[in-house]
């Protein structure tokens, strides 16, 4: 994504996500809830 847009990595806000996010079979509102781990409570 960063390489395609030509933006420096500092211009993007990165967040750690769980493995369930990367699985297209998973669905539900729980996937978009902020977690304590990423500091977005």
PDB file of C-alpha atoms in Angstrom:
ATOM      1  CA  UNK A   1       0.000   0.000   0.000  1.00  0.00           C
ATOM      2  CA  UNK A   2       2.702   2.453   0.954  1.00  0.00           C
ATOM      3  CA  UNK A   3       4.803   1.550  -2.060  1.00  0.00           C
ATOM      4  CA  UNK A   4       1.914   2.060  -4.473  1.00  0.00           C
ATOM      5  CA  UNK A   5       0.920   5.484  -3.107  1.00  0.00           C
ATOM      6  CA  UNK A   6       4.474   6.717  -2.654  1.00  0.00           C
ATOM      7  CA  UNK A   7       3.839   7.909   0.919  1.00  0.00           C
ATOM      8  CA  UNK A   8       6.540   7.460   3.568  1.00  0.00           C
ATOM      9  CA  UNK A   9       5.718   4.888   6.251  1.00  0.00           C
ATOM     10  CA  UNK A  10       5.629   7.689   8.836  1.00  0.00           C
ATOM     11  CA  UNK A  11       2.602   9.170   7.059  1.00  0.00           C
ATOM     12  CA  UNK A  12       0.519   6.049   7.751  1.00  0.00           C
ATOM     13  CA  UNK A  13      -0.969   5.120  11.123  1.00  0.00           C
ATOM     14  CA  UNK A  14      -0.369   1.395  11.717  1.00  0.00           C
ATOM     15  CA  UNK A  15      -2.304  -0.861  14.103  1.00  0.00           C
ATOM     16  CA  UNK A  16      -1.695  -4.402  15.235  1.00  0.00           C
ATOM     17  CA  UNK A  17      -4.652  -6.677  14.452  1.00  0.00           C
ATOM     18  CA  UNK A  18      -5.543 -10.256  15.317  1.00  0.00           C
ATOM     19  CA  UNK A  19      -5.347 -13.202  12.966  1.00  0.00           C
ATOM     20  CA  UNK A  20      -9.126 -13.221  12.611  1.00  0.00           C
ATOM     21  CA  UNK A  21      -8.901  -9.983  10.618  1.00  0.00           C
ATOM     22  CA  UNK A  22      -6.897 -11.668   7.872  1.00  0.00           C
ATOM     23  CA  UNK A  23      -9.396 -14.493   7.351  1.00  0.00           C
ATOM     24  CA  UNK A  24     -12.137 -13.695   4.818  1.00  0.00           C
ATOM     25  CA  UNK A  25     -14.442 -16.299   6.393  1.00  0.00           C
ATOM     26  CA  UNK A  26     -14.705 -14.282   9.618  1.00  0.00           C
ATOM     27  CA  UNK A  27     -17.517 -11.763   9.919  1.00  0.00           C
ATOM     28  CA  UNK A  28     -19.079  -9.690  12.648  1.00  0.00           C
ATOM     29  CA  UNK A  29     -18.934  -6.454  14.588  1.00  0.00           C
ATOM     30  CA  UNK A  30     -16.305  -7.858  16.952  1.00  0.00           C
ATOM     31  CA  UNK A  31     -13.737  -7.571  14.164  1.00  0.00           C
ATOM     32  CA  UNK A  32     -13.906  -3.764  14.137  1.00  0.00           C
ATOM     33  CA  UNK A  33     -14.052  -3.123  17.890  1.00  0.00           C
ATOM     34  CA  UNK A  34     -10.999  -1.355  19.344  1.00  0.00           C
ATOM     35  CA  UNK A  35      -8.979  -3.479  21.735  1.00  0.00           C
ATOM     36  CA  UNK A  36      -6.871  -2.793  24.774  1.00  0.00           C
ATOM     37  CA  UNK A  37      -3.866  -4.217  22.947  1.00  0.00           C
ATOM     38  CA  UNK A  38      -3.798  -1.487  20.297  1.00  0.00           C
ATOM     39  CA  UNK A  39      -4.575   1.294  22.784  1.00  0.00           C
ATOM     40  CA  UNK A  40      -7.813   2.403  21.157  1.00  0.00           C
ATOM     41  CA  UNK A  41     -10.222   1.673  23.970  1.00  0.00           C
TER      42      UNK A  41
END
